[in-house]
XYZ file of C-alpha atoms in Angstrom:
782
model
C -0.096 0.041 -0.093
C 1.468 3.327 -0.928
C 2.461 5.760 1.802
C 0.387 8.758 1.950
C 2.307 11.972 0.888
C 0.055 14.169 3.224
C 1.071 11.995 6.185
C 4.791 12.281 5.498
C 4.730 15.978 4.627
C 3.011 16.483 8.058
C 5.469 14.572 9.957
C 8.178 16.565 8.513
C 6.774 19.777 9.186
C 6.291 19.004 12.981
C 10.054 18.119 13.090
C 11.063 21.435 11.418
C 8.977 23.406 13.769
C 10.754 22.218 16.658
C 14.082 22.863 15.587
C 15.574 26.598 16.136
C 15.987 28.780 13.089
C 19.325 29.466 12.314
C 19.887 33.128 11.284
C 22.598 34.180 8.420
C 25.234 36.869 9.004
C 23.064 40.371 8.694
C 19.611 38.624 8.595
C 16.976 40.699 10.082
C 15.513 39.104 12.947
C 12.003 40.440 13.463
C 10.834 41.068 16.853
C 6.989 39.829 16.967
C 5.003 41.002 19.913
C 3.094 38.594 22.052
C 0.090 39.671 24.192
C -0.041 38.297 27.767
C -2.136 39.085 30.756
C -0.967 41.142 33.671
C 0.434 38.254 36.037
C -0.651 40.479 39.323
C -4.231 39.939 39.302
C -4.500 40.555 42.828
C -5.291 44.299 44.545
C -1.903 44.464 46.302
C -1.608 47.776 47.953
C 0.988 49.910 47.861
C 2.465 49.574 50.840
C 2.921 45.671 50.289
C 4.346 45.917 46.942
C 6.848 48.556 48.528
C 7.742 45.799 51.346
C 8.509 43.411 48.822
C 10.721 45.576 46.435
C 12.548 46.371 49.405
C 12.766 42.339 50.523
C 14.024 41.926 47.182
C 16.501 44.367 47.351
C 17.854 43.996 50.877
C 18.325 40.065 49.990
C 20.080 41.156 46.706
C 22.219 43.752 48.604
C 23.165 40.958 50.961
C 23.897 38.467 48.039
C 25.911 41.134 45.915
C 28.383 41.506 49.076
C 29.479 38.217 49.095
C 29.625 37.759 45.537
C 31.576 40.810 44.825
C 34.124 39.431 47.525
C 34.384 36.082 45.759
C 34.747 37.681 42.344
C 37.501 39.780 44.094
C 39.277 36.740 45.079
C 39.497 35.266 41.653
C 41.797 38.356 41.130
C 43.848 37.627 43.802
C 44.277 34.029 42.766
C 44.546 34.589 39.158
C 46.279 36.991 36.921
C 43.808 39.771 36.339
C 44.860 40.136 32.482
C 44.401 36.381 32.078
C 40.750 36.738 33.655
C 39.838 39.725 31.464
C 41.384 38.410 28.234
C 39.840 34.955 28.778
C 36.277 36.362 29.529
C 36.561 38.724 26.237
C 37.426 35.755 24.112
C 35.581 32.988 25.303
C 32.361 34.410 26.739
C 31.275 37.580 24.972
C 32.682 36.327 21.524
C 30.073 36.420 19.059
C 29.919 35.838 15.157
C 30.057 38.735 12.926
C 26.558 39.499 11.836
C 24.885 37.339 14.175
C 22.955 39.414 17.163
C 22.232 36.613 19.718
C 20.368 39.257 21.778
C 17.760 39.968 18.721
C 17.791 36.207 18.170
C 16.977 35.195 22.100
C 15.755 38.428 23.486
C 18.805 38.716 25.933
C 22.723 38.271 25.676
C 24.164 35.419 27.837
C 27.106 37.531 28.579
C 26.424 41.228 27.812
C 29.815 43.298 26.510
C 29.427 45.764 29.621
C 30.800 42.836 32.026
C 33.772 43.258 30.163
C 33.994 46.760 31.614
C 33.404 45.730 35.187
C 35.942 42.937 34.984
C 38.476 45.661 33.734
C 37.460 47.777 36.422
C 37.908 45.160 39.097
C 41.312 44.462 37.940
C 42.349 47.803 38.730
C 41.345 47.496 42.357
C 44.242 45.284 43.769
C 47.835 44.685 42.833
C 48.445 42.119 39.871
C 48.841 38.389 40.728
C 51.574 36.700 38.355
C 50.399 33.163 38.381
C 50.430 30.297 35.566
C 47.347 28.848 36.910
C 44.486 28.363 34.629
C 40.813 28.399 35.497
C 40.400 24.901 34.322
C 37.353 23.675 36.163
C 36.737 27.237 37.845
C 35.753 28.525 34.121
C 31.956 28.147 34.697
C 32.358 29.243 38.163
C 33.810 32.083 37.030
C 31.621 33.236 34.565
C 28.550 32.339 36.503
C 29.523 34.595 39.362
C 30.175 37.453 37.103
C 26.635 37.357 35.775
C 25.206 36.936 39.485
C 27.308 39.840 40.658
C 25.541 42.252 38.009
C 22.156 40.792 38.280
C 22.498 41.275 42.236
C 23.377 44.952 41.494
C 20.620 45.606 39.568
C 18.152 44.236 41.919
C 19.745 46.357 44.688
C 18.198 49.577 42.603
C 14.797 48.375 44.178
C 16.094 49.903 47.523
C 15.164 53.441 45.932
C 11.265 52.512 47.081
C 12.192 52.958 50.587
C 11.950 56.920 50.141
C 8.271 56.378 48.361
C 5.601 57.739 50.644
C 2.885 57.092 48.160
C 2.074 56.272 44.645
C 2.978 59.696 43.420
C 6.572 58.806 44.179
C 7.042 56.192 42.164
C 7.331 57.902 38.931
C 10.450 59.698 40.074
C 11.789 56.391 41.334
C 11.226 54.621 37.795
C 12.632 57.580 36.221
C 15.823 57.124 38.248
C 15.878 53.433 37.898
C 15.254 54.145 34.161
C 18.920 56.146 33.744
C 20.474 53.645 36.153
C 19.893 50.886 34.406
C 20.452 52.564 30.739
C 24.018 53.711 32.365
C 24.572 50.202 33.347
C 23.606 48.666 30.455
C 22.767 50.208 27.398
C 25.387 50.783 24.820
C 26.152 52.021 21.398
C 23.505 55.138 21.513
C 24.234 55.856 17.830
C 26.062 53.527 14.876
C 29.581 53.616 14.366
C 29.988 55.696 11.316
C 27.699 58.379 13.026
C 29.884 58.269 16.383
C 32.846 58.834 14.520
C 31.686 61.292 12.248
C 30.201 63.444 15.418
C 33.420 62.791 17.446
C 35.943 64.095 14.804
C 33.636 66.877 14.219
C 33.358 67.852 17.818
C 37.158 67.418 18.078
C 37.899 69.975 15.098
C 35.718 72.473 16.929
C 38.301 72.996 19.615
C 41.603 71.432 17.820
C 44.097 74.125 18.125
C 42.836 75.267 21.613
C 42.906 71.760 22.754
C 46.347 71.281 21.392
C 47.577 74.169 23.232
C 46.457 73.572 26.628
C 46.578 69.438 26.930
C 49.480 69.059 24.632
C 48.314 66.855 21.568
C 46.132 66.920 18.930
C 42.461 65.575 19.791
C 41.970 64.523 16.191
C 45.208 62.366 16.857
C 43.395 61.176 20.059
C 40.492 60.089 18.528
C 42.044 58.467 15.303
C 44.611 56.328 17.795
C 41.393 55.204 19.815
C 39.471 54.277 16.686
C 42.304 52.491 14.860
C 42.911 50.557 17.716
C 39.440 48.928 17.309
C 40.768 47.120 14.112
C 44.091 46.434 15.380
C 42.488 44.340 18.473
C 40.100 42.473 15.704
C 42.736 41.629 13.537
C 44.898 40.061 16.536
C 41.712 38.294 17.708
C 41.299 36.650 14.175
C 44.694 35.728 14.166
C 44.869 34.064 17.416
C 41.598 32.193 16.164
C 43.129 31.068 13.041
C 46.018 29.644 15.211
C 44.067 27.657 17.310
C 41.801 26.259 14.338
C 45.287 25.167 12.511
C 46.164 22.438 15.210
C 42.494 21.733 16.335
C 41.564 20.381 12.616
C 44.240 17.867 12.946
C 43.535 14.400 13.537
C 46.805 13.030 14.681
C 48.173 14.078 18.178
C 51.859 14.221 16.478
C 50.360 17.312 14.157
C 48.418 18.917 16.795
C 51.535 19.200 18.531
C 53.558 20.374 15.476
C 50.739 22.838 14.065
C 50.850 24.596 17.620
C 54.401 24.997 18.038
C 54.504 26.537 14.471
C 51.429 28.675 15.175
C 52.726 29.767 18.775
C 56.460 30.452 18.098
C 57.216 31.177 21.899
C 56.033 27.761 23.106
C 58.365 25.527 24.188
C 59.462 22.632 21.506
C 58.618 19.158 22.644
C 60.366 16.203 21.478
C 58.915 12.955 20.433
C 58.842 10.965 23.807
C 57.416 14.426 25.504
C 54.643 13.839 22.891
C 53.850 10.492 23.706
C 53.912 10.679 27.131
C 51.261 13.628 27.200
C 49.354 11.536 24.498
C 49.393 8.717 26.964
C 48.109 11.135 29.934
C 45.214 12.369 28.317
C 44.227 8.604 27.612
C 44.873 8.985 24.060
C 41.853 10.897 23.567
C 42.178 13.340 20.833
C 39.434 15.592 21.975
C 41.188 15.664 25.384
C 44.382 16.460 24.241
C 43.328 19.412 21.787
C 41.358 20.892 24.887
C 44.652 20.731 26.924
C 46.722 22.314 24.227
C 43.987 25.136 23.746
C 43.799 25.686 27.603
C 47.701 26.043 27.353
C 47.403 28.633 24.368
C 45.242 30.852 26.612
C 48.114 32.335 28.473
C 48.913 34.181 25.012
C 45.393 35.936 24.869
C 46.613 38.680 27.149
C 48.938 39.584 24.151
C 45.896 39.767 22.234
C 44.417 42.659 24.106
C 48.078 44.173 24.815
C 49.681 46.701 22.227
C 52.836 48.306 22.443
C 54.074 51.741 21.327
C 55.916 50.239 18.327
C 53.071 48.186 17.476
C 50.820 51.119 17.392
C 53.050 53.094 15.583
C 53.497 50.402 12.562
C 49.648 49.701 12.603
C 49.226 53.289 11.613
C 52.031 52.916 9.318
C 54.283 55.845 10.706
C 51.583 58.297 10.577
C 51.814 59.545 14.301
C 55.294 59.834 16.286
C 56.267 57.312 18.818
C 56.401 60.421 21.279
C 52.821 61.488 20.274
C 51.547 58.079 20.731
C 53.258 57.462 23.959
C 51.903 60.706 25.542
C 48.174 59.705 24.434
C 48.111 56.178 25.706
C 49.318 57.594 29.257
C 46.856 60.001 29.376
C 44.141 57.098 28.472
C 45.591 54.418 31.148
C 45.367 53.414 34.881
C 47.665 51.353 36.929
C 47.041 48.161 39.180
C 45.797 49.585 42.361
C 44.474 52.884 41.153
C 41.078 52.058 41.996
C 41.740 50.498 45.676
C 39.509 53.365 47.098
C 36.538 53.020 44.333
C 33.015 53.546 45.573
C 31.441 50.189 44.704
C 28.317 51.565 42.818
C 30.939 53.698 40.777
C 32.147 50.580 39.094
C 28.645 50.046 37.466
C 27.296 53.653 37.295
C 30.246 55.470 36.639
C 33.209 53.404 35.493
C 36.684 55.201 35.179
C 37.607 53.191 32.701
C 35.581 55.110 30.302
C 37.685 57.834 30.301
C 40.589 55.821 30.858
C 40.179 52.516 28.759
C 43.565 51.099 29.177
C 45.720 49.338 31.824
C 49.343 50.410 31.627
C 51.253 46.979 31.853
C 54.815 48.291 31.227
C 56.496 51.533 30.227
C 55.296 51.098 26.743
C 52.377 48.403 26.508
C 48.586 48.815 27.258
C 45.736 46.274 27.659
C 42.308 46.475 26.950
C 39.354 44.293 26.534
C 37.055 47.005 25.778
C 37.855 47.905 22.099
C 34.439 47.481 21.134
C 33.535 50.483 23.247
C 36.081 53.050 21.771
C 33.782 54.385 19.073
C 31.365 55.024 21.425
C 33.280 56.363 24.155
C 35.456 59.003 21.921
C 33.122 61.689 22.682
C 32.989 60.890 26.325
C 36.741 60.908 26.743
C 37.259 64.452 24.598
C 34.818 65.907 26.676
C 36.686 64.740 29.890
C 39.679 66.370 28.792
C 37.926 69.585 27.949
C 35.795 69.743 31.213
C 38.952 69.999 33.228
C 40.281 73.158 31.776
C 37.856 76.049 32.398
C 39.292 78.018 28.973
C 38.670 75.120 26.986
C 35.084 74.732 28.077
C 33.597 77.806 27.554
C 35.114 77.963 24.114
C 33.740 74.396 23.458
C 30.077 74.617 25.071
C 29.675 77.805 22.660
C 30.645 76.163 19.389
C 29.568 72.855 20.298
C 25.725 74.778 20.317
C 26.479 76.223 16.890
C 27.591 72.864 15.597
C 24.302 71.250 16.325
C 22.628 74.017 15.103
C 24.215 73.886 11.665
C 24.092 69.888 11.838
C 20.332 70.270 12.200
C 19.712 72.882 9.372
C 21.667 70.634 6.977
C 19.672 67.712 7.841
C 16.394 69.269 7.368
C 17.403 71.151 4.070
C 18.474 67.630 2.592
C 15.520 65.732 4.017
C 12.997 68.312 2.791
C 13.716 69.783 -0.530
C 10.443 71.310 -1.340
C 10.576 73.150 2.322
C 11.338 76.525 3.111
C 13.904 76.872 6.259
C 14.422 79.975 8.278
C 17.337 80.017 10.945
C 17.542 82.058 14.125
C 14.158 84.074 14.209
C 13.798 86.640 16.769
C 10.575 87.262 18.361
C 8.987 89.012 21.399
C 7.010 87.249 23.933
C 4.638 90.088 25.350
C 3.446 87.737 28.107
C 7.183 87.519 29.312
C 8.261 90.888 27.836
C 11.343 89.059 26.594
C 13.079 88.511 23.391
C 13.600 84.711 21.992
C 15.233 83.164 19.133
C 14.036 80.145 17.534
C 16.773 77.888 16.238
C 14.761 76.558 13.199
C 11.349 76.753 11.395
C 10.514 74.744 8.452
C 7.415 75.316 6.158
C 5.969 72.719 3.953
C 2.551 73.458 2.377
C 0.093 73.083 5.449
C 2.777 71.969 7.861
C 5.168 73.753 10.063
C 7.909 72.039 12.142
C 9.579 74.200 14.971
C 12.678 73.221 16.061
C 14.921 73.785 19.226
C 18.022 72.510 19.574
C 20.284 71.648 23.094
C 23.842 70.078 22.787
C 24.365 70.014 26.459
C 25.726 66.432 27.902
C 24.207 64.120 30.550
C 26.780 64.402 33.698
C 27.828 61.275 35.673
C 26.034 62.165 38.524
C 22.649 62.264 36.663
C 23.728 58.913 34.707
C 23.823 57.270 38.301
C 20.382 58.799 39.005
C 21.305 61.405 41.490
C 17.705 63.139 41.616
C 18.554 66.692 41.308
C 20.974 66.347 38.561
C 18.899 63.966 36.718
C 15.488 66.235 37.130
C 17.501 69.095 36.199
C 19.305 67.506 32.964
C 15.936 66.427 31.939
C 14.635 70.052 32.450
C 17.578 71.648 30.309
C 17.558 69.239 27.322
C 13.957 67.836 27.285
C 11.611 70.456 28.853
C 13.466 73.866 27.996
C 13.386 73.039 24.221
C 9.784 72.134 24.465
C 8.696 75.101 26.079
C 10.745 77.260 23.733
C 9.195 75.215 20.770
C 5.481 75.668 21.996
C 5.745 79.251 23.049
C 6.829 80.077 19.349
C 4.008 77.774 18.064
C 1.493 79.892 20.143
C 3.090 82.951 19.019
C 2.468 81.946 15.313
C -1.056 80.507 15.793
C -1.840 84.208 17.343
C -0.187 86.112 14.626
C -1.325 84.253 11.440
C -0.121 86.757 8.820
C 3.281 87.462 6.859
C 5.541 87.738 9.610
C 9.021 89.252 9.614
C 11.648 88.137 12.443
C 15.295 89.444 12.740
C 18.228 87.214 13.168
C 21.548 88.097 14.490
C 23.169 88.194 11.139
C 20.764 90.973 10.230
C 18.747 89.055 7.665
C 14.855 89.224 7.933
C 13.083 85.836 7.743
C 9.824 86.454 6.032
C 7.580 83.846 7.165
C 4.011 83.305 5.626
C 1.855 81.021 7.906
C -1.480 82.087 6.557
C -2.026 78.709 4.731
C -0.577 76.664 7.617
C -2.782 74.654 9.514
C -0.499 71.822 11.426
C 2.577 72.878 13.901
C 5.065 70.322 15.069
C 7.196 71.151 17.932
C 10.412 69.011 18.405
C 13.320 69.270 20.340
C 16.749 67.800 19.349
C 19.650 66.939 21.570
C 23.419 65.920 20.458
C 23.059 63.625 23.724
C 21.000 60.426 23.502
C 18.710 60.160 26.164
C 17.441 56.823 25.536
C 14.237 55.438 26.863
C 14.113 58.437 29.706
C 13.971 61.100 26.979
C 11.547 59.128 24.757
C 8.836 59.110 26.755
C 7.565 62.446 28.349
C 4.969 60.734 30.273
C 7.916 59.471 32.508
C 8.652 63.204 33.381
C 5.333 64.127 34.250
C 4.619 61.102 36.448
C 7.682 61.937 38.084
C 6.535 65.256 39.117
C 9.527 66.942 38.146
C 7.786 69.050 35.745
C 4.477 70.797 36.268
C 3.257 70.545 32.459
C 0.529 68.426 31.058
C 1.445 66.202 27.866
C 0.052 68.952 25.329
C 2.791 71.426 26.683
C 5.714 69.381 25.673
C 7.297 68.393 22.332
C 9.001 65.262 21.534
C 12.835 65.028 22.526
C 14.839 63.186 19.509
C 18.661 62.974 19.365
C 20.271 64.275 16.316
C 21.841 60.680 15.120
C 18.522 59.084 15.941
C 16.833 61.856 13.594
C 19.339 61.172 11.154
C 18.604 57.678 10.874
C 14.962 58.171 10.802
C 15.364 60.833 7.725
C 17.712 58.249 5.844
C 15.119 55.546 5.983
C 11.862 57.211 5.248
C 12.002 57.707 1.506
C 9.080 60.414 1.131
C 8.878 63.866 2.761
C 5.169 62.923 3.909
C 6.651 59.897 5.422
C 8.985 62.039 7.951
C 6.019 64.772 8.452
C 3.548 61.826 9.217
C 6.491 59.951 11.616
C 6.997 63.081 13.327
C 3.218 64.131 13.720
C 2.048 60.665 14.684
C 5.010 60.120 16.972
C 3.923 62.727 19.487
C 0.332 61.369 19.391
C 1.419 57.906 19.921
C 3.702 58.657 22.704
C 0.748 60.589 24.612
C -1.615 57.674 23.905
C 0.194 54.467 24.289
C 2.323 52.891 27.408
C 5.546 51.712 26.127
C 9.021 50.973 27.117
C 11.735 51.418 24.814
C 13.947 54.453 23.091
C 13.428 56.237 20.095
C 14.939 53.773 17.648
C 12.440 50.815 19.257
C 9.671 53.355 18.527
C 10.774 53.993 15.128
C 11.036 50.359 14.456
C 7.622 49.846 15.544
C 6.547 52.604 13.035
C 8.012 51.138 10.409
C 5.887 47.728 10.806
C 2.605 49.509 10.812
C 2.936 53.417 10.509
C 1.433 53.634 14.192
C -1.647 52.375 12.706
C -2.914 49.686 15.159
C -6.395 50.929 15.385
C -8.473 51.371 18.875
C -5.705 49.536 20.608
C -3.904 53.171 20.752
C -6.912 54.422 22.766
C -7.808 51.669 25.021
C -5.227 53.043 27.816
C -5.112 49.656 29.190
C -2.292 48.154 26.918
C 1.556 48.168 27.849
C 3.701 47.749 24.759
C 7.233 46.619 25.298
C 9.470 48.045 22.191
C 12.605 46.981 23.589
C 14.504 45.224 20.536
C 12.396 46.727 17.698
C 15.652 48.578 16.819
C 17.632 45.680 16.402
C 15.590 45.210 13.298
C 17.444 48.267 11.800
C 20.981 47.085 12.997
C 21.956 44.851 9.982
C 21.672 47.533 7.378
C 23.233 49.898 9.420
C 26.203 47.602 10.610
C 26.485 46.182 7.221
C 26.476 49.389 5.293
C 29.834 50.258 7.683
C 31.556 47.106 6.981
C 30.862 47.134 3.270
C 28.280 44.371 3.476
C 25.127 44.976 1.200
C 21.760 44.430 3.370
C 18.488 45.317 2.200
C 17.438 48.841 3.529
C 14.723 48.988 5.836
C 11.675 50.680 4.945
C 7.919 51.826 6.342
C 5.840 48.662 5.154
C 3.851 49.421 2.211
C 2.490 47.562 -0.758
C 4.492 48.268 -4.333
C 1.084 50.080 -5.292
C 1.245 52.258 -2.652
C 4.881 52.909 -2.719
C 4.374 54.043 -6.744
C 1.239 55.998 -5.625
C 3.105 58.203 -3.071
C 5.900 58.726 -5.148
C 3.540 59.897 -8.068
C 1.580 61.888 -5.686
C 4.623 63.708 -4.326
C 6.026 64.577 -7.800
C 3.000 66.010 -9.388
C 0.209 66.414 -7.143
C -1.129 69.652 -5.898
C -1.834 68.986 -2.335
C 0.470 66.048 -2.222
C 1.322 66.408 1.492
C -2.420 66.436 2.795
C -3.031 63.326 0.303
C 0.426 61.699 1.435
C -0.576 62.213 5.173
C -4.138 60.705 4.493
C -2.413 57.613 2.442
C -0.212 56.707 5.517
C -2.861 56.179 7.820
C -3.593 52.916 5.961
C -1.703 49.910 7.214
C 0.013 47.537 4.290
C -2.733 44.573 4.727
C -5.721 47.614 4.133
C -3.697 48.830 1.383
C -3.588 45.231 -0.508
C -7.115 44.905 0.293
C -7.781 48.427 -1.469
C -5.906 47.316 -4.566
C -7.798 44.108 -4.677
C -10.953 45.443 -4.382
C -10.286 48.535 -7.135
C -9.100 45.515 -9.459
C -12.421 43.170 -8.729
C -14.737 47.026 -9.381
C -12.524 47.696 -12.377
C -12.777 44.084 -14.277
C -16.624 44.162 -13.703
C -17.033 47.822 -14.847
C -14.639 46.868 -18.289
C -16.832 43.483 -18.736
C -20.468 45.112 -18.226
C -21.266 43.344 -14.891
C -22.144 46.630 -12.928
C -25.251 47.162 -12.426
C -24.969 51.188 -12.495
C -22.774 52.968 -15.370
C -20.745 54.801 -12.682
C -19.195 52.926 -9.389
C -17.035 53.677 -6.867
C -15.876 52.323 -3.557
C -14.959 54.163 -0.313
C -12.844 52.728 2.070
C -12.719 53.995 5.708
C -9.207 54.482 7.489
C -8.356 54.392 10.792
C -10.195 54.051 14.267
C -13.373 56.018 14.910
C -11.660 58.939 16.512
C -9.179 59.657 13.663
C -11.159 58.064 10.412
C -10.565 59.268 6.774
C -11.874 58.171 3.765
C -9.930 56.841 0.729
C -12.311 56.370 -2.377
C -11.571 54.180 -5.662
C -13.151 55.385 -8.652
C -12.706 53.653 -11.894
C -14.558 54.836 -14.923
C -14.810 54.500 -18.711
C -16.394 56.402 -21.355
C -16.958 59.546 -19.344
C -15.865 63.259 -20.339
C -14.103 65.515 -17.846
C -17.129 67.285 -16.994
C -19.142 64.511 -16.425
C -16.244 62.886 -14.429
C -16.104 65.877 -12.138
C -19.791 66.005 -11.254
C -19.307 62.318 -10.449
C -16.820 63.449 -7.827
C -18.738 65.791 -6.279
C -21.293 63.075 -6.139
C -18.457 60.939 -4.450
C -17.681 63.941 -2.014
C -21.108 64.440 -0.971
C -21.616 60.544 0.200
C -18.458 60.691 2.171
C -19.833 64.018 3.741
C -22.573 62.198 5.181
C -20.088 60.926 7.794
C -19.714 64.156 10.128
C -16.620 62.712 11.911
C -14.339 62.105 8.697
C -11.118 64.088 8.954
C -9.979 64.117 5.739
C -10.402 62.450 2.165
C -9.075 61.375 -1.124
C -10.538 60.450 -3.973
C -8.338 58.427 -6.501
C -9.880 58.395 -10.187
C -9.065 55.653 -12.821
C -9.539 56.296 -16.503
C -9.640 52.525 -18.028
C -9.550 53.844 -21.537
C -6.449 55.835 -20.779
C -5.292 54.231 -17.648
C -2.092 56.434 -16.382
C -0.517 54.178 -13.606
C -0.630 54.289 -10.677
C -3.936 56.864 -10.941
C -5.230 59.053 -13.549
C -6.774 62.167 -11.244
C -6.843 62.807 -7.807
C -9.234 64.925 -5.753
C -9.439 65.494 -2.036
C -10.349 67.697 1.029
C -8.756 71.097 1.901
C -10.019 71.388 5.090
C -8.705 68.536 6.832
C -8.400 68.049 10.673
C -5.248 65.773 10.858
C -3.830 66.305 14.482
C -5.688 64.370 17.374
C -5.859 65.691 21.073
C -2.690 64.226 22.997
C -5.345 63.043 25.728
C -7.286 59.672 25.732
C -10.443 61.253 27.283
């Protein structure tokens, strides 16, 4: 009897489902959402919750002290450089292009653990001991993990000062900043960080050299260049290991090992035979033993001497200059013997001095992966210690950000009118203010205020006064300035003339403007703390309501957003809807997580947006952008991310932006339709057009209406295919469609797309729409 093919396929499918997907390098890992109910169903009082948090914190504090002492004992019993290099090579190693955090949702050994280890190495004297970890490898790794986990749980101790529910907001804000300081790295992509670092160094180059003694550009070039040198040495070490591990006979294993590592003492034939017998003539055990022996060479992988650095840069820098720079970036053993334990995690001194000085001319570091992202912090640390430099740099840095923002907007909105430095008088406060940038595009205006300030170490540690002051400086102040100018323009709908410092006059016509988008742009990345304004409100550090604040986005994040979004209408739509979405939804994540979510659906999630009882954890959505930007930097071709749209919708938006009169209004409406509904519209249009051509429609003239968006924010898109229709008749029919649409008083705007099937010009023949639209929604849920 023949076997059932169906049964065979079913069995095979079941087997495939149980197998974990293997991702290719630079493959995008989609972060899917799973809905689950709140596990806490009981009505627990505030006091009970507080007591539970403090119980966890107190237990973690006790465990942390014991674990910390035990971890330090490893550095007394083993060579610190051996421990650090072993952890860097074995625990934190990842395959290029494969993001384990994106795949699994977590990292078994986050890279910031290495920063903690290197800091711990500097607390005590170096122990010169050739003893290998051997059976203590897993104990060492587990201890590093538990120390960090216990440290994080200790933050619940902040709840001790909470008197009621109102205090929780401030505590959560501090906790968010502390967790971000502890674990969040790489706030921009490598190419962005390098570019900004060099540009900032150029602002102060000559003054820096006069005061500090060396060129800040050289400082950054050496620091960033050591990343590739370290990677090259790691890869070389890996090839050496592979050269003997691949062999099948014990004699060849010894030979290849000794050829790969020239400093290894040569073994005789009898010595090899003795070792082979001691390992039970087990080739795997022999290779493992030799690999363990090779680990003594790992510290050399992460150690660079002056001459090696000189040759790496092919003589670009003098050895004296390299020595001066490296000596300014290093610490010695026991330098941190008196360090506050909390500072190891929240203000790690190796962030500004990322090397351990091993000898007069050699330097060790296992955090080369961080060098690009430490560049600005290291540069500004030097500057902060010199009053003369600090004042000049602060002024130039502010102008730098304003110029960068202007260039970004001019390149991103070629159809817009952009004005810089408009001075205007606020009669209410009897004060003259200056706006950084205003962009006018059709019916939309974007008002930008830039802030180039830095998040200070105390703010990163969650110190209440410094953290709240930082939030006020970088988020609240630009919000107030932008919205203050917005209110002025709304009260003065006319052709306004504003003076500028350069003496030019900005003539801004806002008589046709209907939509104002206020925006704060920072140079520092505030992560999830700055991304969600409701956190500031709940923290009671500001007396504002949500509609009195403007979103805050870092320059590098905005640069990414504008690069990914193809159309000007998309950029306007994101900035507009982002403000509403932030106000309506409860979520956790930073700007790139929010943007990653937008690319999935354009923030078109229906009634869910207004339910108020949903919490979205968007963390890791930004991972979907990483393959493109990381691949781009490394010269790997990866498909560029884009807002999810059907091909027809892409063509529609493109053509409208090129030739339509009210293109921005039309594009805004079209972007409120998610991809699945775009496909549905096109399918229904094809079916209606086919019936019309075949004469199967009961009426001579036919059209279809598709509602767009939830009831609170609804638009209509009308598809109108026609044949044998002159222009006058067509226009009359369009008026009939408009009257039909207007029967619904809640419609905020509409667009009618006509298709002349006798002479069809893809993607549409004609377009009509509402001039009187009402796009922006209330920021309040009620």
